[in-house]
Each structure stands twice: as C-alpha cells, then as structure tokens.
Short mmCIF file of C-alpha atoms in Angstrom, two decimals:
data_model
loop_
_atom_site.label_atom_id
_atom_site.label_comp_id
_atom_site.label_asym_id
_atom_site.label_seq_id
_atom_site.Cartn_x
_atom_site.Cartn_y
_atom_site.Cartn_z
CA MET A 40 -79.14 49.59 105.55
CA ASN A 41 -82.70 50.27 107.14
CA LEU A 42 -81.10 50.04 110.43
CA LYS A 43 -78.59 52.66 109.34
CA LYS A 44 -81.13 55.01 107.89
CA VAL A 45 -83.40 54.63 111.16
CA ALA A 46 -80.24 55.17 113.51
CA SER A 47 -79.34 58.34 111.67
CA LYS A 48 -82.68 60.11 112.35
CA GLN A 49 -82.63 59.16 116.15
CA ASP A 50 -81.73 61.66 119.05
CA PHE A 51 -79.93 59.36 121.46
CA LYS A 52 -79.73 60.15 125.25
CA LEU A 53 -77.83 58.74 128.14
CA LYS A 54 -81.14 58.11 129.99
CA SER A 55 -82.13 55.64 127.30
CA CYS A 56 -79.22 53.54 127.97
CA GLN A 57 -79.81 53.58 131.51
CA SER A 58 -83.42 52.65 131.31
CA ILE A 59 -82.31 49.58 129.09
CA ALA A 60 -79.76 48.56 131.47
CA HIS A 61 -82.57 48.45 134.20
CA VAL A 62 -84.85 46.53 131.90
CA VAL A 63 -82.37 44.09 131.25
CA SER A 64 -81.18 43.42 134.62
CA SER A 65 -84.73 43.11 136.03
CA ASN A 66 -85.44 40.37 133.46
CA GLN A 67 -84.98 36.86 134.19
CA ILE A 68 -84.24 35.17 130.96
CA GLU A 69 -85.33 31.49 131.28
CA VAL A 70 -83.68 28.70 129.37
CA ARG A 71 -85.29 25.63 129.21
CA ASP A 72 -83.55 22.83 127.44
CA ALA A 73 -84.24 19.28 128.52
CA LYS A 74 -81.12 17.92 126.74
CA LEU A 75 -78.71 20.09 128.81
CA ASP A 76 -78.41 18.58 132.40
CA ASN A 77 -75.05 19.91 133.37
CA SER A 78 -75.43 22.93 135.70
CA SER A 79 -72.20 24.66 134.70
CA THR A 80 -73.01 24.41 130.78
CA LEU A 81 -76.54 25.83 131.68
CA LEU A 82 -74.89 28.92 133.52
CA LYS A 83 -72.55 29.71 130.52
CA LEU A 84 -75.51 29.37 128.23
CA LYS A 85 -77.68 31.73 130.30
CA LYS A 86 -74.87 34.41 130.42
CA ARG A 87 -74.21 34.20 126.73
CA ARG A 88 -77.96 34.59 125.90
CA SER A 89 -78.20 37.32 128.37
CA ASN A 90 -75.41 39.33 126.69
CA ARG A 91 -77.00 38.92 123.26
CA ALA A 92 -80.43 39.87 124.72
CA TYR A 93 -78.77 42.89 126.08
CA ASN A 94 -77.27 44.22 122.98
CA LEU A 95 -80.68 43.53 120.92
CA LEU A 96 -82.66 45.53 123.61
CA VAL A 97 -80.23 48.42 123.38
CA MET A 98 -80.16 48.49 119.82
CA GLY A 99 -84.10 48.08 119.71
CA CYS A 100 -84.39 51.16 121.83
CA PHE A 101 -82.08 53.07 119.68
CA LEU A 102 -84.00 52.15 116.57
CA GLY A 103 -87.33 53.06 118.18
CA LEU A 104 -88.49 49.39 118.72
CA PRO A 105 -91.00 48.67 121.73
CA LEU A 106 -89.24 46.98 124.79
CA ARG A 107 -90.72 43.87 126.30
CA ARG A 108 -90.40 42.72 129.97
CA ARG A 109 -90.02 39.12 128.82
CA ARG A 110 -88.33 37.59 126.10
CA ARG A 111 -90.71 35.54 123.46
CA ARG A 112 -90.39 32.01 123.70
CA THR A 113 -88.89 30.83 120.47
CA ARG A 114 -88.15 27.60 118.86
CA ARG A 115 -84.43 29.06 117.96
CA ARG A 116 -81.80 27.82 120.30
CA TYR A 117 -79.66 30.67 119.91
CA MET A 118 -80.35 34.52 119.80
CA PRO A 119 -78.55 36.18 116.85
CA GLU A 120 -75.69 38.96 117.62
CA ILE A 121 -75.44 41.94 115.93
CA PRO A 122 -72.63 41.93 113.46
CA PHE A 123 -69.75 44.08 114.37
CA ASP A 124 -69.58 45.82 111.09
CA LEU A 125 -73.17 46.82 111.40
CA LEU A 126 -72.60 47.92 115.16
CA VAL A 127 -69.79 50.35 114.04
CA GLU A 128 -71.90 51.53 111.07
CA ILE A 129 -74.71 52.44 113.47
CA LEU A 130 -72.37 54.20 116.10
CA ILE A 131 -70.57 56.18 113.48
CA ARG A 132 -74.09 57.97 112.67
CA VAL A 133 -74.62 58.79 116.18
CA PRO A 134 -74.27 62.51 116.97
CA GLY A 135 -70.54 63.32 118.27
CA LYS A 136 -71.79 64.79 121.57
CA TYR A 137 -73.11 61.30 122.64
CA LEU A 138 -70.16 59.23 121.84
CA ALA A 139 -68.45 59.75 125.18
CA ARG A 140 -71.59 58.76 126.96
CA PHE A 141 -72.03 55.68 124.81
CA LYS A 142 -69.00 54.40 126.18
CA CYS A 143 -70.62 53.49 129.46
CA VAL A 144 -72.98 51.15 127.76
CA SER A 145 -70.84 48.32 127.68
CA LYS A 146 -66.86 47.39 127.52
CA GLN A 147 -67.50 46.28 123.82
CA TRP A 148 -68.99 49.84 123.07
CA SER A 149 -66.22 51.58 124.84
CA SER A 150 -63.57 49.63 122.88
CA ILE A 151 -65.16 50.35 119.72
CA ILE A 152 -65.53 54.20 120.21
CA SER A 153 -62.02 54.43 121.53
CA SER A 154 -60.32 52.56 118.83
CA ARG A 155 -57.99 54.00 116.09
CA TYR A 156 -60.18 52.33 113.22
CA PHE A 157 -63.47 53.93 114.49
CA CYS A 158 -61.88 57.27 114.90
CA GLU A 159 -60.40 57.29 111.44
CA ARG A 160 -63.77 56.03 109.80
CA LEU A 161 -65.50 58.70 111.56
CA PHE A 162 -63.17 61.41 110.62
CA THR A 163 -63.24 60.21 106.85
CA ILE A 164 -67.14 60.04 106.81
CA ARG A 165 -67.50 63.67 108.24
CA GLN A 166 -64.82 65.26 106.52
CA GLY A 167 -66.69 65.54 103.35
CA LYS A 168 -69.79 66.95 105.01
CA GLN A 169 -70.65 70.51 106.06
CA GLN A 170 -70.72 70.59 109.96
CA GLN A 171 -72.03 73.09 112.18
CA PRO A 172 -69.37 74.59 114.47
CA HIS A 173 -69.00 73.92 118.04
CA LEU A 174 -67.84 76.12 120.82
CA TYR A 175 -65.75 75.19 123.76
CA MET A 176 -65.18 77.57 126.50
CA CYS A 177 -62.86 77.13 129.51
CA LEU A 178 -63.14 79.07 132.85
CA VAL A 179 -60.74 79.22 135.73
CA ASP A 180 -61.09 81.60 138.89
CA ASP A 181 -58.65 82.86 141.49
CA ASN A 182 -59.27 79.74 143.60
CA GLU A 183 -58.24 77.48 140.75
CA GLN A 184 -61.89 76.34 140.18
CA SER A 185 -62.37 75.44 136.55
CA ALA A 186 -65.17 74.31 134.07
CA LEU A 187 -65.24 73.29 130.52
CA LEU A 188 -68.40 73.82 128.67
CA SER A 189 -69.52 72.57 125.22
CA MET A 190 -71.87 74.68 123.17
CA SER A 191 -73.77 74.23 120.09
CA SER A 192 -75.45 76.62 117.65
CA THR A 193 -78.93 77.27 117.64
CA SER A 194 -79.32 78.60 114.22
CA GLN A 195 -77.92 78.15 110.60
CA ASP A 196 -76.30 81.48 110.71
CA ASN A 197 -74.69 80.89 114.11
CA ILE A 198 -75.73 84.13 115.72
CA CYS A 199 -76.26 82.34 119.16
CA PHE A 200 -74.72 79.24 121.22
CA VAL A 201 -76.29 77.39 123.93
CA VAL A 202 -74.32 75.42 126.55
CA ASP A 203 -75.19 71.66 125.89
CA GLN A 204 -72.74 69.90 128.00
CA ASP A 205 -70.51 70.36 131.10
CA LEU A 206 -67.19 68.48 130.28
CA SER A 207 -65.45 69.61 133.36
CA ILE A 208 -62.95 67.17 134.79
CA PRO A 209 -61.91 67.08 138.41
CA GLU A 210 -58.48 68.89 139.10
CA ARG A 211 -58.51 69.69 135.46
CA GLY A 212 -57.15 73.27 135.93
CA GLY A 213 -55.05 75.58 133.81
CA TYR A 214 -55.63 77.11 130.61
CA PHE A 215 -56.39 75.17 127.49
CA VAL A 216 -55.17 75.21 123.72
CA ASN A 217 -57.72 73.59 121.17
CA VAL A 218 -56.13 72.79 117.80
CA SER A 219 -55.47 69.92 115.45
CA HIS A 220 -58.72 67.71 115.51
CA GLY A 221 -60.13 69.16 118.47
CA LEU A 222 -57.71 68.14 121.11
CA ILE A 223 -57.85 70.13 124.44
CA CYS A 224 -54.58 70.64 126.20
CA TYR A 225 -54.40 71.66 129.86
CA THR A 226 -52.09 71.38 133.01
CA VAL A 227 -52.49 69.67 136.26
CA ARG A 228 -49.61 70.01 138.78
CA LYS A 229 -47.09 71.09 136.01
CA LYS A 230 -48.12 68.06 133.86
CA ALA A 231 -49.45 68.32 130.50
CA CYS A 232 -52.75 66.61 129.68
CA ILE A 233 -54.49 66.02 126.55
CA TYR A 234 -58.25 65.46 126.26
CA ASN A 235 -60.54 64.41 123.48
CA PRO A 236 -64.13 65.78 124.34
CA SER A 237 -65.74 63.59 121.65
CA THR A 238 -64.30 60.16 122.54
CA GLY A 239 -63.64 60.77 126.32
CA GLN A 240 -59.95 59.80 125.98
CA ARG A 241 -57.46 61.43 128.25
CA LEU A 242 -53.69 61.31 128.12
CA THR A 243 -51.35 62.75 130.81
CA LEU A 244 -47.88 63.26 129.82
CA PRO A 245 -44.83 62.92 132.26
CA ARG A 246 -43.29 66.17 133.74
CA ILE A 247 -40.45 67.78 132.00
CA LYS A 248 -37.03 67.69 133.80
CA HIS A 249 -35.92 70.98 132.59
CA ASP A 250 -32.19 72.60 132.66
CA ILE A 251 -33.20 75.96 133.56
CA ILE A 252 -31.50 77.05 136.86
CA ALA A 253 -33.35 79.97 138.42
CA ASP A 254 -31.52 82.81 140.16
CA GLN A 255 -32.67 84.43 143.31
CA GLY A 256 -35.75 86.32 142.97
CA GLN A 257 -36.64 84.67 139.61
CA THR A 258 -40.23 83.31 138.74
CA MET A 259 -40.25 79.97 136.93
CA TYR A 260 -43.33 78.37 135.36
CA ILE A 261 -44.54 76.38 132.35
CA ARG A 262 -45.68 79.28 130.10
CA ARG A 263 -47.64 77.66 127.20
CA HIS A 264 -48.30 74.36 125.28
CA TYR A 265 -49.11 74.26 121.59
CA ILE A 266 -50.16 71.05 119.64
CA GLY A 267 -49.27 70.53 116.07
CA TYR A 268 -49.41 67.90 113.37
CA ASP A 269 -46.61 66.30 111.39
CA PRO A 270 -48.44 65.24 108.01
CA VAL A 271 -45.53 63.33 106.94
CA ASP A 272 -45.20 60.91 109.74
CA ASN A 273 -48.90 61.19 110.66
CA LYS A 274 -48.06 62.22 114.26
CA HIS A 275 -49.29 64.81 116.57
CA LYS A 276 -46.81 66.58 118.76
CA LEU A 277 -46.82 69.09 121.69
CA LEU A 278 -44.52 71.93 122.12
CA CYS A 279 -43.74 73.35 125.63
CA THR A 280 -42.01 76.55 126.49
CA ILE A 281 -40.52 76.92 129.97
CA VAL A 282 -39.73 80.38 131.18
CA ALA A 283 -38.00 82.02 134.14
CA TYR A 284 -37.21 85.71 134.45
CA ARG A 285 -37.18 88.63 137.04
CA ASP A 286 -39.46 91.57 137.18
CA ARG A 287 -40.00 93.27 133.94
CA LEU A 288 -38.39 90.48 131.89
CA PHE A 289 -34.97 91.03 133.28
CA ASN A 290 -32.53 88.07 133.05
CA LEU A 291 -34.98 86.11 130.75
CA LYS A 292 -34.40 82.44 130.20
CA SER A 293 -36.41 80.00 128.15
CA GLU A 294 -36.35 76.35 126.87
CA HIS A 295 -38.43 74.39 124.40
CA TRP A 296 -39.28 70.71 124.57
CA VAL A 297 -41.34 68.68 122.19
CA PHE A 298 -43.36 65.51 122.83
CA VAL A 299 -44.70 63.04 120.30
CA LEU A 300 -48.24 61.81 120.94
CA GLU A 301 -47.67 58.10 120.83
CA ALA A 302 -47.26 55.10 123.17
CA GLY A 303 -43.97 55.12 124.95
CA GLY A 304 -43.28 58.88 123.88
CA SER A 305 -40.94 61.19 126.10
CA TRP A 306 -39.96 64.86 126.20
CA LYS A 307 -37.10 65.96 124.00
CA LYS A 308 -35.32 69.20 124.36
CA VAL A 309 -35.50 71.40 121.00
CA VAL A 310 -31.74 72.15 119.69
CA LEU A 311 -31.62 75.90 119.18
CA HIS A 312 -29.35 77.61 116.59
CA GLU A 313 -26.52 79.91 117.78
CA ASN A 314 -28.35 83.16 117.18
CA TYR A 315 -31.27 82.13 119.37
CA ARG A 316 -32.44 84.74 121.89
CA PRO A 317 -34.72 83.77 124.91
CA HIS A 318 -38.36 84.89 124.76
CA THR A 319 -41.65 84.55 126.66
CA PRO A 320 -45.02 84.03 124.73
CA PHE A 321 -47.85 86.29 125.50
CA ALA A 322 -49.59 85.16 128.69
CA ARG A 323 -52.84 84.86 126.96
CA GLY A 324 -51.74 85.12 123.45
CA GLN A 325 -53.23 83.46 120.41
CA TYR A 326 -51.44 81.25 117.95
CA CYS A 327 -52.05 80.31 114.19
CA ILE A 328 -51.18 77.25 112.44
CA SER A 329 -50.05 76.96 108.85
CA GLY A 330 -49.48 73.34 107.90
CA SER A 331 -47.04 71.91 110.16
CA VAL A 332 -45.95 75.19 111.63
CA VAL A 333 -47.36 76.87 114.67
CA HIS A 334 -46.72 80.85 115.06
CA TYR A 335 -47.13 82.75 118.16
CA LEU A 336 -46.29 86.30 119.49
CA ALA A 337 -43.52 86.69 122.09
CA TRP A 338 -41.29 89.16 123.94
CA HIS A 339 -37.53 89.39 124.04
CA ASP A 340 -38.00 92.15 126.49
CA MET A 341 -40.27 94.78 127.54
CA TYR A 342 -40.23 96.58 124.31
CA THR A 343 -38.97 93.99 121.73
CA CYS A 344 -41.58 91.78 120.18
CA ALA A 345 -41.24 89.07 117.54
CA ILE A 346 -43.11 86.21 115.73
CA VAL A 347 -41.94 82.84 116.80
CA SER A 348 -42.52 79.82 114.53
CA PHE A 349 -42.05 76.13 115.39
CA ASP A 350 -42.09 73.51 112.63
CA PHE A 351 -43.52 70.19 113.97
CA ARG A 352 -42.01 68.40 111.10
CA SER A 353 -38.23 69.48 111.35
CA GLU A 354 -38.62 70.39 115.05
CA GLU A 355 -36.94 73.76 114.26
CA LEU A 356 -37.63 77.12 115.86
CA THR A 357 -37.21 80.44 114.10
CA THR A 358 -38.06 84.08 115.17
CA ILE A 359 -38.84 87.30 113.25
CA LEU A 360 -38.62 90.73 114.67
CA ALA A 361 -41.37 93.19 114.20
CA PRO A 362 -39.97 95.77 111.58
CA TYR A 363 -39.42 99.31 112.59
CA ASN A 364 -42.59 100.67 110.86
CA VAL A 365 -44.71 98.26 112.74
CA ARG A 366 -43.18 99.56 116.17
CA GLU A 367 -45.30 102.76 116.09
CA PHE A 368 -47.66 100.65 118.19
CA MET A 369 -44.91 98.71 120.07
CA SER A 370 -43.73 101.61 122.01
CA VAL A 371 -45.80 100.44 124.91
CA PRO A 372 -44.68 97.95 127.54
CA ALA A 373 -45.52 94.30 126.95
CA LEU A 374 -48.26 94.29 129.54
CA GLU A 375 -50.25 97.06 127.96
CA MET A 376 -50.07 96.09 124.34
CA LYS A 377 -53.36 95.16 122.52
CA ALA A 378 -52.35 93.18 119.60
CA ASP A 379 -52.12 89.69 118.90
CA LEU A 380 -51.50 87.04 116.10
CA ILE A 381 -54.16 85.78 113.60
CA GLU A 382 -54.22 84.19 110.14
CA TYR A 383 -55.40 86.21 107.35
CA GLY A 384 -55.73 84.95 103.85
CA GLY A 385 -53.37 82.01 104.43
CA LYS A 386 -50.76 84.22 105.86
CA VAL A 387 -49.63 85.27 109.44
CA ALA A 388 -50.64 88.86 110.58
CA ILE A 389 -50.48 90.90 113.50
CA PHE A 390 -54.04 92.22 114.76
CA GLN A 391 -53.73 95.49 116.57
CA HIS A 392 -56.85 97.02 118.10
CA THR A 393 -55.56 99.58 120.54
CA ASN A 394 -57.90 102.27 118.93
CA LEU A 395 -60.98 99.87 118.42
CA GLN A 396 -62.87 100.98 121.47
CA ASN A 397 -62.43 104.74 121.16
CA GLU A 398 -62.17 105.14 117.25
CA GLY A 399 -63.39 101.85 115.81
CA ARG A 400 -60.04 101.37 114.08
CA VAL A 401 -57.76 98.31 113.82
CA VAL A 402 -54.39 97.93 112.07
CA LEU A 403 -53.53 94.83 110.43
CA TRP A 404 -49.84 93.99 109.65
CA VAL A 405 -49.44 91.09 107.32
CA LEU A 406 -46.28 89.15 106.91
CA GLU A 407 -46.13 88.80 102.98
CA ASP A 408 -42.76 87.23 102.80
CA ALA A 409 -41.21 85.49 105.82
CA GLU A 410 -37.59 84.95 104.38
CA LYS A 411 -37.48 88.58 102.95
CA LYS A 412 -39.31 89.92 106.06
CA GLU A 413 -41.65 91.88 103.94
CA TRP A 414 -44.79 93.25 105.53
CA SER A 415 -47.97 95.04 104.48
CA LYS A 416 -50.29 97.24 106.47
CA MET A 417 -53.93 97.58 106.19
CA SER A 418 -56.27 100.06 108.36
CA LEU A 419 -60.03 99.21 109.00
CA VAL A 420 -62.58 101.71 110.41
CA LEU A 421 -65.90 100.04 111.47
CA GLN A 422 -69.16 101.08 109.98
CA PRO A 423 -70.91 103.85 112.02
CA CYS A 424 -73.88 101.58 112.74
CA GLN A 425 -71.65 98.98 114.51
CA ARG A 426 -69.65 101.37 116.47
CA HIS A 427 -71.81 100.84 119.52
CA LEU A 428 -70.87 97.19 119.70
CA VAL A 429 -67.26 97.97 120.84
CA GLN A 430 -68.01 101.29 122.63
CA ASP A 431 -67.47 101.17 126.53
CA THR A 432 -66.30 97.75 126.49
CA GLU A 433 -62.58 96.50 126.72
CA LEU A 434 -62.28 93.73 124.07
CA ILE A 435 -59.55 90.91 123.80
CA LEU A 436 -58.59 88.87 120.76
CA LYS A 437 -59.69 85.18 120.99
CA GLY A 438 -58.45 83.54 117.89
CA THR A 439 -60.35 83.10 114.51
CA THR A 440 -63.20 81.17 113.11
CA GLN A 441 -62.95 78.46 110.61
CA ASP A 442 -63.72 80.97 107.47
CA GLY A 443 -61.23 83.64 108.86
CA LYS A 444 -63.09 85.83 111.06
CA ALA A 445 -61.53 87.33 114.12
CA ILE A 446 -63.17 86.55 117.43
CA LEU A 447 -63.35 89.55 119.93
CA ALA A 448 -64.69 89.07 123.53
CA PRO A 449 -65.12 91.19 126.56
CA PHE A 450 -62.20 91.21 128.99
CA GLU A 451 -64.32 90.55 131.96
CA MET A 452 -67.21 88.09 132.44
CA HIS A 453 -70.85 89.55 133.05
CA SER A 454 -74.32 88.36 132.34
CA GLY A 455 -75.42 88.69 128.77
CA PHE A 456 -72.15 87.23 127.76
CA TYR A 457 -71.48 87.53 123.92
CA ILE A 458 -68.49 87.41 121.36
CA LEU A 459 -68.05 89.48 118.17
CA CYS A 460 -67.08 87.86 115.04
CA TYR A 461 -65.09 90.45 112.68
CA ASP A 462 -64.98 89.75 108.93
CA LEU A 463 -61.93 91.59 107.98
CA LYS A 464 -62.29 91.01 104.22
CA ASN A 465 -65.81 92.70 104.23
CA ASN A 466 -65.14 94.96 107.16
CA ASP A 467 -68.44 93.71 108.96
CA LEU A 468 -68.83 93.04 112.61
CA ARG A 469 -71.50 90.65 113.90
CA LYS A 470 -72.57 89.94 117.69
CA VAL A 471 -73.03 86.36 118.72
CA GLU A 472 -74.74 85.45 122.00
CA ILE A 473 -73.51 82.94 124.38
CA LYS A 474 -76.36 81.37 126.66
CA GLY A 475 -76.37 78.77 129.35
CA ILE A 476 -73.21 79.75 131.34
CA PRO A 477 -73.67 79.09 135.12
CA HIS A 478 -74.29 82.48 136.94
CA HIS A 479 -71.64 82.02 139.56
CA TRP A 480 -69.07 82.62 136.95
CA PHE A 481 -70.33 86.12 136.37
CA ASP A 482 -68.90 89.30 138.11
CA LYS A 483 -66.00 87.79 139.59
CA GLU A 484 -62.14 87.58 138.87
CA CYS A 485 -61.76 84.57 136.29
CA TYR A 486 -60.04 83.83 133.17
CA TYR A 487 -61.78 82.12 130.21
CA ASP A 488 -60.66 80.82 126.88
CA LEU A 489 -62.81 80.13 123.71
CA ARG A 490 -62.42 77.84 120.63
CA LEU A 491 -64.53 77.17 117.75
CA MET A 492 -64.27 73.93 115.67
CA SER A 493 -66.57 71.62 113.54
CA GLU A 494 -67.70 68.27 114.60
CA ASN A 495 -65.43 66.36 112.37
CA GLU A 496 -62.37 67.96 113.97
CA SER A 497 -62.89 66.46 117.42
CA VAL A 498 -62.19 62.96 116.15
CA ILE A 499 -58.64 61.56 116.86
CA TYR A 500 -57.24 58.33 118.31
CA LEU A 501 -54.78 59.01 121.25
CA GLU A 502 -52.10 56.38 121.81
CA THR A 503 -51.87 55.61 125.53
#
C-alpha cells in the first residue's frame, strides 16, 4: 500500500526509464557461488538475477529511491521479484499519457499495458473519478502531411489547452473520428485504421470490396467512418459509407458496411430496406451518439437534407427528412449550408449558425419525437458583450463537450488559435485558447478536427 501511495504522486517521464536501462546495462552483476561449478547454470542464474535487478531498479527510480552503481553483496541467494498484482496496481496509478511510453520498458510491461484485464481495471477505477478533459487535434494539409496532437488543460476552468504530446504516426493521413472510449479512426490507402493514444494499440482493417459500379465521370471515395458500441454483446463496431456521384450530387449511389472490432472480424454489407434512398454524409460533418445509435446529417440531393441514424445493435439504418418548416434555411445548396448535428438535452438537434457572424443569432431545431417526426424550434441571440468573439470570423461547428456545450472554431488555421464553447442552456459563450501548435501549420491550406474527452474514455482493449 505504501508503494501505491508513493507511485500515485510521481510524475514519470520516458527519460527516467532510459536512464535506468543505461545504469542496468553498465552494471556487471557478479554472482559468486562456490557450490556452482557448471558454467551454463551460472549464466542462467546471472540472466535471471539481472532481470530481477532491472525490475527493482526501474521501480526504485519510479518510487524515488536512490540508484546504486553496484548491487550490495548480500547473503540472500535470490533477489525477490515484484509481485505481478503489485506491478499492475502501480501501473494503474500512472498518468494515462505515459502508458504508451512505458510499453518500451520491457516486454512484460508492454504485455500488461496492452492486455484486456489491465484496460478494464483501469477503466473501472477511472470511471468513478472526475477527470480533466483532454483535447486531441488532427491536422492534414494539401500535400497529405498530417499530425495528431494531444493537449491537456492548464487550469480547472479549462480556458486554456497546451500541446503536451505529438502522437503523429507515419503515413497516418486522413480525417479522424474520436468516439467510444477515445478510439481514433483514420484512413491509410483506403483502409480504415483504429488507434488508441493511451495504450498505443493500432488495428488496421482490411479493404472493403464494395459493389458500386461507377459510371463515366463519377467520383468514388470512402466518405466517412463512424465508431459505435453494442452494449448487449459488449462489442465495438465500425460503420463505413461508400459514395459515388457526379457533379452536384447527380446519379448518387451509396453503400454501407459494418465491421465488428474483434479477432477475425470482416466487413459485412448492411441490408437496406426497400424505401432506402442513397445519400452522402456532410464532408466535414459532425455526429452524435445516443446509446448504440449514431446520428449524422446527409444529403439526398443538393437541396434535400435528412438525419441518418444507424443502430449498431440491430445494424439497421433509418433516415428522417427535415420538415418543411425547417427548410427555411435549407434553401441553400449543400456546399453553402452552415448547419450541423449536435446533441441537446439528450436529443438530436440541428445547430444552424448562418447568422451567427453578422447577427450573433443561432437557430436550434430539436427532434422531440423521432417516430412522430416532431420538431421544436429555439432561437438564441448572443449577449452584446460577447458579439466581438464571432464578428469578422467564419466559424464551423466541431462537436460538443461532455457537458453539452457546442464547440465552434475558426474555419482557417492562424496564429493565436482558439475555440469557442457555447453553453446553449445559459446562452453563454466562452473563449478557450489553444497553445503549442507548430507554427508551420498556420496561414496555409489545411484541414483540422478536434475532439474533447476525459482520460477514462481513452481506455479500451483492441482485439488484434
């Protein structure tokens, strides 16, 4: 118990692990035993004692104990090993951002941190604790150069986030989606990849052999991926939408495939109902999760918008057209519309911010009853003292926070980058500064995405 208390107060760094490894490798642990005259037995004993000394030195450094260049001579014939249960308990109390680094200490540590048992124990312990939110930011430029940055809050009120880690992966590419338990989804050469930034696990899914036959002049590409959770079978699943169309969404074709994140999984085509109408999701649209159902906005044509819902439990897909009284702001083409999907009070809602920059006004359409297709409308006007935060700046929606605040961000990257958190219930707008982004990302054509999540959300075991 004393070891656990001391370990929970330490700020572990990768340099500490490297220095320990250097000290251990430079030491020559002498084993003197006159009774052992077999050389092979002596070498095995040296190796076993060296591993134990390594573990003790590592844990000694973490617990603040002084390092010694040589092991004390002792009458004890064997050095005690750290019990497995105690090692797990100590590692569980390590801050989450260091777990991926600690996998480099030894094969044993890597196996422990990547195991299902460790991830489930870690998630159970953190679930009951209040966690500071963590911000992940993905950047992609026109040359397909990309970066994934991890940011932590510098204050209790979360008014500033600072980059603390660069989690960029070679050939990572693509846009990412960050949902259930903090999994990051991205694409590499038309293959979907899942990455867990806390444990360092990566899973590359096989390519989809779609059935769409493109006509001449059509553009075909994988549009979006969505990760969801089936609470009954306790499985995570991935939804992929493949779209083909010509200019201005003519001759639109779409397919949907689902993948269960487990060993030996494969892509399976979603069976669609007879009245299914092809659609394409918003190019940079947001989504919201309600239990096992993911919702996102999509277009059937340039002027017809709908909410698409996919249930990861039943693997059924449904669409709800926007009602006529909502189309007062739907009369613009798909590429010009400034609206997206959010969750408001546990319900799906359309957040329309066409007049936010000029008038400081937003319109919120809440889907009160999906079966009856009943909507409610609410208009919000910013306080006069907050109007300067949105003037002369084109903003885009980047999802919501854990407490339901809408996240607005500048359309273009520039120095002094920030985001705006809009509390819709209290009609209050707050500016959050983002610091530490490399300067070469500013003032150039690039796409970025943001996701906020608590530390306990980033713990999940991936079957490989």
